[in-house]
Amino acid sequence: MLDGLGREINYLRISVTDRCNLRCRYCMPEEGVELKEHGEILRLEEIRRVVEIGAQVGIRKVRLTGGEPLIRRDLARLVGWISSIPQVDDVALTTNGVLFAGMAAELKAAGLHRVNVSLDTLDANKYRYITRNGELNQVLQALEQALELGFHPVKLNTVIIRGFNDDEIMELCRLAYTRPVHIRFIEFMPVGELQYWSSDKIISCEEIRQNIEKHYRLTPGRVSRGNGPAKYYHMEGGQGSIGFISPMSNHFCNECNRLRLTADGKIRGCLYDEREIDVKKVLREGGSDEEIRKLFIRAINMKPDRHQMNKNNWGRENRKMYQIGG
Ligand code: SAM
Ligand code: SF4
């Protein structure tokens, strides 16, 4: 379905949990994370119904995220349900990768098409630092397992933070050069734990790309599926590709095709827009398919024309990314 600005809204990002098995410094506080009670979180059957109805208004692509989606019990069952909805042709996952290797075959068999693994550093000590105790090896295994099982494309999400991992950009590129992975460099946003965020830690994608071009010849290109907001480049002679996601320096709102469903059952038109539509309430009060369809249409019509993340205090006043779904 088209929104008021002519954008075709066909993509639903679903947060299946607000919990996580890591505590990345830029995303969650170490302690005192405010979590929803079990009963406040949508049941898998409820998520399934919302997606089925979303498919009637044009949803064709679904991404499961969180928090960490792989800690949600029976996730493969949900993947199976969603992938068998006839109109949905793409089911993807964003994960920190910690639990992925052990679950990958089951998820693939259930119908998962694609996976994005988040990884900000190739140094085990730095990984432990930024995630507050994660094991890098588990994520590297996740990547290998995803490639082995034929997920395509396999993408890496890498947030570049000045003073933390900007010295590793070339090494990360080398990974995408030698392996068929698609690495996406993401600008650091004020959407999580703000103790760690500051504007001087942002490195623009333009700066990152100019540095990479001193070492690799890049040509603009496309990855087969799910380009989303990233601008992609092929690396001459390399197996994978490089993408840039620049929400801070160059917003891509005019191309935005997504809605979000939060773990506690709210539809959001934009990560950065605090207005939410309570679909859980309608579900639990026995709402009809038609009523839920109308909520989707309202959410689509409510999508803002652009985000306001650069405003002072934006990140302090809004729900965090792990609460909304990253
Ligand atoms: N737990 C999963 C993971 O880490 O992939 C899914 C949820 S996580 C919130 C989704 C993505 O958001 C990750 O790639 C993470 O690096 C990114 N992210 C979290 N906080 C961010 C921030 N402040 N700026 C940019 N990206 C951020
Ligand atoms: Fe967890 Fe993902 Fe946030 Fe890290 S970025 S704390 S893995 S939700």
Short mmCIF file of C-alpha atoms and ligand atoms in Angstrom, two decimals:
data_model
loop_
_atom_site.label_atom_id
_atom_site.label_comp_id
_atom_site.label_asym_id
_atom_site.label_seq_id
_atom_site.Cartn_x
_atom_site.Cartn_y
_atom_site.Cartn_z
CA MET A 1 0.00 0.00 0.00
CA LEU A 2 1.20 3.52 -0.78
CA ASP A 3 1.41 6.12 1.97
CA GLY A 4 0.55 9.80 1.57
CA LEU A 5 4.01 10.50 0.13
CA GLY A 6 3.77 7.74 -2.47
CA ARG A 7 6.10 5.38 -0.59
CA GLU A 8 5.15 1.75 -0.99
CA ILE A 9 4.94 0.28 2.51
CA ASN A 10 5.66 -3.43 2.20
CA TYR A 11 8.12 -4.20 4.99
CA LEU A 12 7.37 -5.06 8.62
CA ARG A 13 10.13 -5.24 11.22
CA ILE A 14 8.99 -7.20 14.23
CA SER A 15 10.60 -7.06 17.63
CA VAL A 16 9.91 -10.48 19.14
CA THR A 17 11.45 -9.58 22.49
CA ASP A 18 12.89 -6.58 24.33
CA ARG A 19 15.37 -8.86 26.12
CA CYS A 20 18.92 -9.61 25.13
CA ASN A 21 21.75 -11.97 26.05
CA LEU A 22 24.30 -9.17 25.51
CA ARG A 23 24.54 -5.63 26.83
CA CYS A 24 26.18 -3.62 24.07
CA ARG A 25 27.39 -0.37 25.56
CA TYR A 26 25.70 1.79 22.96
CA CYS A 27 22.40 -0.04 23.16
CA MET A 28 21.49 -1.17 26.68
CA PRO A 29 22.55 -0.21 30.19
CA GLU A 30 24.47 -2.88 32.08
CA GLU A 31 21.88 -3.16 34.80
CA GLY A 32 18.41 -1.97 35.51
CA VAL A 33 17.06 -2.58 32.02
CA GLU A 34 13.35 -1.93 32.13
CA LEU A 35 11.75 -5.04 30.64
CA LYS A 36 8.16 -5.86 29.85
CA GLU A 37 6.33 -8.54 31.81
CA HIS A 38 5.73 -11.80 29.97
CA GLY A 39 2.01 -11.08 29.56
CA GLU A 40 2.70 -7.69 28.00
CA ILE A 41 4.65 -9.22 25.14
CA LEU A 42 2.74 -10.45 22.10
CA ARG A 43 2.33 -14.22 21.94
CA LEU A 44 3.67 -15.91 18.83
CA GLU A 45 0.12 -16.65 17.69
CA GLU A 46 -0.72 -12.96 18.02
CA ILE A 47 2.31 -11.96 15.95
CA ARG A 48 1.26 -14.47 13.32
CA ARG A 49 -2.21 -12.96 13.10
CA VAL A 50 -0.86 -9.43 12.83
CA VAL A 51 1.44 -10.47 9.96
CA GLU A 52 -1.35 -12.33 8.18
CA ILE A 53 -3.48 -9.20 8.29
CA GLY A 54 -0.51 -6.99 7.39
CA ALA A 55 -0.03 -9.14 4.30
CA GLN A 56 -3.55 -8.16 3.22
CA VAL A 57 -2.53 -4.49 3.15
CA GLY A 58 0.69 -5.11 1.27
CA ILE A 59 3.35 -6.43 3.67
CA ARG A 60 5.68 -8.64 1.62
CA LYS A 61 8.91 -8.62 3.65
CA VAL A 62 9.26 -9.41 7.32
CA ARG A 63 12.31 -9.06 9.55
CA LEU A 64 12.50 -10.52 13.05
CA THR A 65 14.60 -8.54 15.46
CA GLY A 66 14.65 -7.39 19.08
CA GLY A 67 16.30 -7.26 21.67
CA GLU A 68 17.86 -10.52 20.64
CA PRO A 69 15.31 -12.53 18.64
CA LEU A 70 17.05 -15.87 19.14
CA ILE A 71 16.32 -15.89 22.85
CA ARG A 72 12.59 -15.99 22.12
CA ARG A 73 11.39 -19.54 22.65
CA ASP A 74 9.99 -21.32 19.58
CA LEU A 75 11.18 -18.66 17.16
CA ALA A 76 11.48 -21.27 14.39
CA ARG A 77 7.78 -21.98 14.72
CA LEU A 78 7.03 -18.31 14.09
CA VAL A 79 9.42 -18.29 11.11
CA GLY A 80 7.55 -21.30 9.72
CA TRP A 81 4.18 -19.59 10.09
CA ILE A 82 5.32 -16.33 8.53
CA SER A 83 7.14 -17.96 5.64
CA SER A 84 4.02 -19.89 4.74
CA ILE A 85 1.87 -16.76 4.39
CA PRO A 86 1.45 -16.70 0.60
CA GLN A 87 1.99 -12.96 0.09
CA VAL A 88 5.19 -12.86 2.19
CA ASP A 89 8.18 -13.54 -0.01
CA ASP A 90 11.04 -12.60 2.29
CA VAL A 91 11.65 -13.55 5.92
CA ALA A 92 14.83 -12.23 7.48
CA LEU A 93 16.49 -12.08 10.89
CA THR A 94 18.75 -9.55 12.61
CA THR A 95 20.77 -11.18 15.37
CA ASN A 96 23.88 -10.69 17.44
CA GLY A 97 24.81 -14.20 16.27
CA VAL A 98 25.62 -15.62 19.71
CA LEU A 99 23.04 -18.42 19.48
CA PHE A 100 22.76 -18.60 15.73
CA ALA A 101 25.13 -21.47 14.87
CA GLY A 102 23.14 -23.93 16.97
CA MET A 103 19.78 -22.81 15.58
CA ALA A 104 20.61 -22.01 11.97
CA ALA A 105 19.62 -25.33 10.41
CA GLU A 106 16.26 -25.33 12.17
CA LEU A 107 15.58 -21.73 11.13
CA LYS A 108 16.56 -22.45 7.55
CA ALA A 109 14.28 -25.48 7.46
CA ALA A 110 11.45 -23.34 8.84
CA GLY A 111 11.81 -20.96 5.89
CA LEU A 112 14.19 -18.20 7.00
CA HIS A 113 15.70 -16.62 3.87
CA ARG A 114 18.28 -14.18 5.12
CA VAL A 115 20.28 -13.22 8.15
CA ASN A 116 22.05 -10.05 9.26
CA VAL A 117 24.63 -10.59 11.96
CA SER A 118 25.77 -7.64 14.06
CA LEU A 119 29.50 -7.40 14.60
CA ASP A 120 31.45 -4.26 15.37
CA THR A 121 34.96 -5.59 15.85
CA LEU A 122 37.18 -8.54 14.90
CA ASP A 123 39.20 -8.26 18.10
CA ALA A 124 38.02 -10.65 20.82
CA ASN A 125 38.92 -8.27 23.65
CA LYS A 126 37.20 -5.32 22.05
CA TYR A 127 34.18 -7.49 21.34
CA ARG A 128 34.05 -8.48 25.00
CA TYR A 129 34.30 -4.80 25.93
CA ILE A 130 31.63 -3.41 23.62
CA THR A 131 29.12 -6.22 24.28
CA ARG A 132 30.03 -6.46 27.98
CA ASN A 133 31.18 -10.07 27.83
CA GLY A 134 30.28 -11.51 24.46
CA GLU A 135 32.47 -14.18 22.83
CA LEU A 136 33.64 -13.20 19.36
CA ASN A 137 34.12 -16.83 18.31
CA GLN A 138 30.41 -17.50 18.57
CA VAL A 139 29.68 -14.73 16.09
CA LEU A 140 32.37 -15.88 13.67
CA GLN A 141 30.89 -19.37 13.86
CA ALA A 142 27.46 -17.89 13.15
CA LEU A 143 28.82 -16.27 10.00
CA GLU A 144 30.44 -19.46 8.76
CA GLN A 145 27.32 -21.47 9.51
CA ALA A 146 25.13 -18.98 7.65
CA LEU A 147 27.40 -19.20 4.60
CA GLU A 148 27.60 -22.98 4.80
CA LEU A 149 23.83 -23.34 4.92
CA GLY A 150 23.45 -21.12 1.89
CA PHE A 151 21.67 -18.13 3.40
CA HIS A 152 21.90 -15.40 0.81
CA PRO A 153 22.92 -12.70 1.20
CA VAL A 154 24.68 -12.96 4.56
CA LYS A 155 25.07 -9.43 5.89
CA LEU A 156 27.15 -7.99 8.68
CA ASN A 157 25.91 -4.90 10.53
CA THR A 158 28.75 -2.81 11.86
CA VAL A 159 28.26 0.40 13.80
CA ILE A 160 31.33 2.57 13.35
CA ILE A 161 32.26 4.48 16.49
CA ARG A 162 35.13 6.94 16.48
CA GLY A 163 37.86 5.87 18.86
CA PHE A 164 36.49 2.34 19.18
CA ASN A 165 36.55 0.56 15.83
CA ASP A 166 37.38 3.15 13.17
CA ASP A 167 40.88 1.65 13.06
CA GLU A 168 39.37 -1.68 11.96
CA ILE A 169 37.45 -0.51 8.91
CA MET A 170 40.03 -1.91 6.46
CA GLU A 171 40.19 -5.23 8.28
CA LEU A 172 36.41 -5.48 8.20
CA CYS A 173 36.50 -4.70 4.48
CA ARG A 174 39.04 -7.47 4.03
CA LEU A 175 36.53 -9.89 5.50
CA ALA A 176 34.03 -8.85 2.84
CA TYR A 177 36.77 -9.10 0.23
CA THR A 178 37.78 -12.65 1.06
CA ARG A 179 34.35 -14.05 2.01
CA PRO A 180 30.99 -13.60 0.28
CA VAL A 181 29.58 -11.44 3.06
CA HIS A 182 28.00 -8.03 2.69
CA ILE A 183 29.18 -5.63 5.32
CA ARG A 184 27.11 -2.56 6.11
CA PHE A 185 28.70 0.30 7.96
CA ILE A 186 26.11 2.09 10.07
CA GLU A 187 26.39 5.58 11.51
CA PHE A 188 26.24 5.73 15.27
CA MET A 189 22.80 6.95 16.38
CA PRO A 190 21.44 8.32 19.69
CA VAL A 191 18.89 5.52 19.92
CA GLY A 192 20.15 3.48 22.85
CA GLU A 193 22.26 3.87 25.94
CA LEU A 194 23.18 7.52 25.78
CA GLN A 195 25.94 7.34 28.39
CA TYR A 196 28.12 5.97 25.63
CA TRP A 197 26.86 8.06 22.71
CA SER A 198 28.22 11.45 21.76
CA SER A 199 28.05 13.31 18.48
CA ASP A 200 31.83 13.39 18.14
CA LYS A 201 31.85 9.57 18.00
CA ILE A 202 29.81 9.63 14.79
CA ILE A 203 31.77 9.05 11.61
CA SER A 204 29.81 9.82 8.50
CA CYS A 205 29.47 7.15 5.85
CA GLU A 206 31.00 9.57 3.38
CA GLU A 207 34.18 9.73 5.44
CA ILE A 208 34.25 5.94 5.80
CA ARG A 209 33.78 5.44 2.08
CA GLN A 210 36.51 7.90 1.16
CA ASN A 211 38.94 6.04 3.43
CA ILE A 212 38.01 2.68 1.97
CA GLU A 213 38.48 3.99 -1.55
CA LYS A 214 42.13 4.65 -0.77
CA HIS A 215 42.54 0.87 -0.54
CA TYR A 216 39.78 -0.72 -2.64
CA ARG A 217 38.19 0.15 -5.92
CA LEU A 218 34.45 0.42 -5.28
CA THR A 219 31.72 0.36 -7.91
CA PRO A 220 28.08 1.10 -7.07
CA GLY A 221 26.06 -2.08 -7.11
CA ARG A 222 23.20 -4.02 -5.66
CA VAL A 223 22.92 -7.12 -3.54
CA SER A 224 20.28 -9.51 -4.81
CA ARG A 225 17.69 -9.02 -2.06
CA GLY A 226 16.79 -6.61 0.66
CA ASN A 227 18.79 -3.54 -0.18
CA GLY A 228 16.82 -1.45 2.25
CA PRO A 229 18.33 1.93 3.01
CA ALA A 230 21.93 0.89 2.36
CA LYS A 231 23.95 2.16 -0.59
CA TYR A 232 25.97 -0.76 -1.89
CA TYR A 233 29.34 -1.00 -3.57
CA HIS A 234 31.18 -3.95 -5.05
CA MET A 235 34.84 -4.29 -4.27
CA GLU A 236 36.78 -5.01 -7.42
CA GLY A 237 38.12 -8.56 -7.19
CA GLY A 238 36.31 -9.23 -3.92
CA GLN A 239 33.68 -11.81 -3.07
CA GLY A 240 31.35 -9.70 -0.96
CA SER A 241 30.26 -6.09 -0.96
CA ILE A 242 30.14 -3.00 1.20
CA GLY A 243 27.11 -0.97 2.16
CA PHE A 244 26.60 2.31 3.98
CA ILE A 245 23.65 3.22 6.15
CA SER A 246 23.67 6.90 6.94
CA PRO A 247 20.68 7.85 9.09
CA MET A 248 22.57 10.73 10.69
CA SER A 249 24.36 12.42 7.79
CA ASN A 250 21.95 11.70 4.98
CA HIS A 251 18.54 10.43 5.98
CA PHE A 252 16.82 8.03 3.60
CA CYS A 253 13.25 8.68 4.76
CA ASN A 254 11.96 9.34 1.25
CA GLU A 255 12.76 5.70 0.41
CA CYS A 256 11.40 4.26 3.65
CA ASN A 257 9.11 1.27 3.08
CA ARG A 258 8.74 0.01 6.63
CA LEU A 259 6.49 -0.31 9.60
CA ARG A 260 7.52 -1.70 12.97
CA LEU A 261 5.76 -3.93 15.44
CA THR A 262 7.11 -3.60 18.97
CA ALA A 263 7.42 -6.58 21.30
CA ASP A 264 4.56 -5.19 23.38
CA GLY A 265 2.26 -4.97 20.41
CA LYS A 266 2.42 -1.41 19.11
CA ILE A 267 2.69 -0.54 15.44
CA ARG A 268 5.08 2.31 14.75
CA GLY A 269 5.49 4.15 11.50
CA CYS A 270 9.06 5.12 12.22
CA LEU A 271 11.82 4.17 14.67
CA TYR A 272 12.19 7.84 15.47
CA ASP A 273 8.55 8.83 15.77
CA GLU A 274 7.08 8.17 19.21
CA ARG A 275 3.48 7.84 18.02
CA GLU A 276 2.33 4.23 18.33
CA ILE A 277 -0.85 2.33 17.55
CA ASP A 278 -1.89 -0.27 20.09
CA VAL A 279 -2.66 -3.43 18.14
CA LYS A 280 -2.34 -5.70 21.19
CA LYS A 281 -5.30 -4.06 22.87
CA VAL A 282 -7.50 -4.67 19.84
CA LEU A 283 -6.24 -8.25 19.50
CA ARG A 284 -6.94 -9.04 23.14
CA GLU A 285 -10.36 -7.44 23.11
CA GLY A 286 -11.36 -9.80 20.32
CA GLY A 287 -10.97 -7.29 17.48
CA SER A 288 -11.89 -8.42 13.98
CA ASP A 289 -9.46 -8.73 11.08
CA GLU A 290 -11.06 -5.64 9.60
CA GLU A 291 -10.36 -3.61 12.74
CA ILE A 292 -6.72 -4.67 12.70
CA ARG A 293 -6.47 -3.95 8.99
CA LYS A 294 -7.65 -0.42 9.74
CA LEU A 295 -4.89 -0.03 12.33
CA PHE A 296 -2.32 -0.88 9.66
CA ILE A 297 -3.82 1.67 7.32
CA ARG A 298 -3.77 4.29 10.07
CA ALA A 299 -0.10 3.50 10.79
CA ILE A 300 0.80 3.77 7.12
CA ASN A 301 -0.97 7.11 6.81
CA MET A 302 0.75 8.34 9.97
CA LYS A 303 4.29 7.73 8.75
CA PRO A 304 6.25 10.94 9.10
CA ASP A 305 7.97 12.36 6.05
CA ARG A 306 11.32 12.30 7.84
CA HIS A 307 12.90 11.56 11.19
CA GLN A 308 13.97 14.21 13.69
CA MET A 309 16.85 12.35 15.27
CA ASN A 310 19.24 15.24 14.97
CA LYS A 311 17.14 17.28 17.40
CA ASN A 312 18.61 17.94 20.81
CA ASN A 313 17.30 15.54 23.41
CA TRP A 314 15.56 13.32 20.89
CA GLY A 315 17.32 10.21 22.21
CA ARG A 316 16.54 11.03 25.83
CA GLU A 317 12.84 11.43 25.39
CA ASN A 318 12.04 8.39 23.27
CA ARG A 319 11.81 4.67 23.80
CA LYS A 320 15.13 2.96 23.10
CA MET A 321 15.93 0.95 20.01
CA TYR A 322 16.01 -2.36 21.91
CA GLN A 323 12.50 -1.55 23.20
CA ILE A 324 11.15 -0.70 19.76
CA GLY A 325 13.11 -3.23 17.75
CA GLY A 326 16.40 -2.53 16.03
N1 SAM B 1 20.16 -8.01 19.01
C1 SAM B 1 20.12 -7.98 17.59
C2 SAM B 1 21.43 -7.48 17.02
O1 SAM B 1 22.24 -6.96 17.77
O2 SAM B 1 21.60 -7.63 15.83
C3 SAM B 1 18.97 -7.19 17.01
C4 SAM B 1 18.61 -5.89 17.66
S1 SAM B 1 19.86 -4.62 17.57
C5 SAM B 1 19.08 -3.29 18.43
C6 SAM B 1 19.78 -4.22 15.85
C7 SAM B 1 20.93 -3.42 15.30
O3 SAM B 1 20.90 -2.14 15.86
C8 SAM B 1 22.32 -3.99 15.59
O4 SAM B 1 23.02 -4.14 14.38
C9 SAM B 1 22.95 -2.92 16.43
O5 SAM B 1 24.33 -2.82 16.22
C10 SAM B 1 22.22 -1.69 15.96
N2 SAM B 1 22.29 -0.62 16.93
C11 SAM B 1 21.99 -0.66 18.25
N3 SAM B 1 22.21 0.55 18.81
C12 SAM B 1 22.66 1.35 17.84
C13 SAM B 1 23.08 2.72 17.79
N4 SAM B 1 23.08 3.48 18.89
N5 SAM B 1 23.48 3.24 16.61
C14 SAM B 1 23.49 2.48 15.49
N6 SAM B 1 23.10 1.18 15.46
C15 SAM B 1 22.71 0.64 16.62
FE1 SF4 B 2 21.47 -6.79 22.41
FE2 SF4 B 2 21.52 -6.21 19.82
FE3 SF4 B 2 21.32 -4.26 21.68
FE4 SF4 B 2 23.61 -5.57 21.47
S1 SF4 B 2 22.67 -4.29 19.88
S2 SF4 B 2 22.51 -5.12 23.40
S3 SF4 B 2 22.95 -7.56 20.91
S4 SF4 B 2 19.82 -5.80 21.26
#
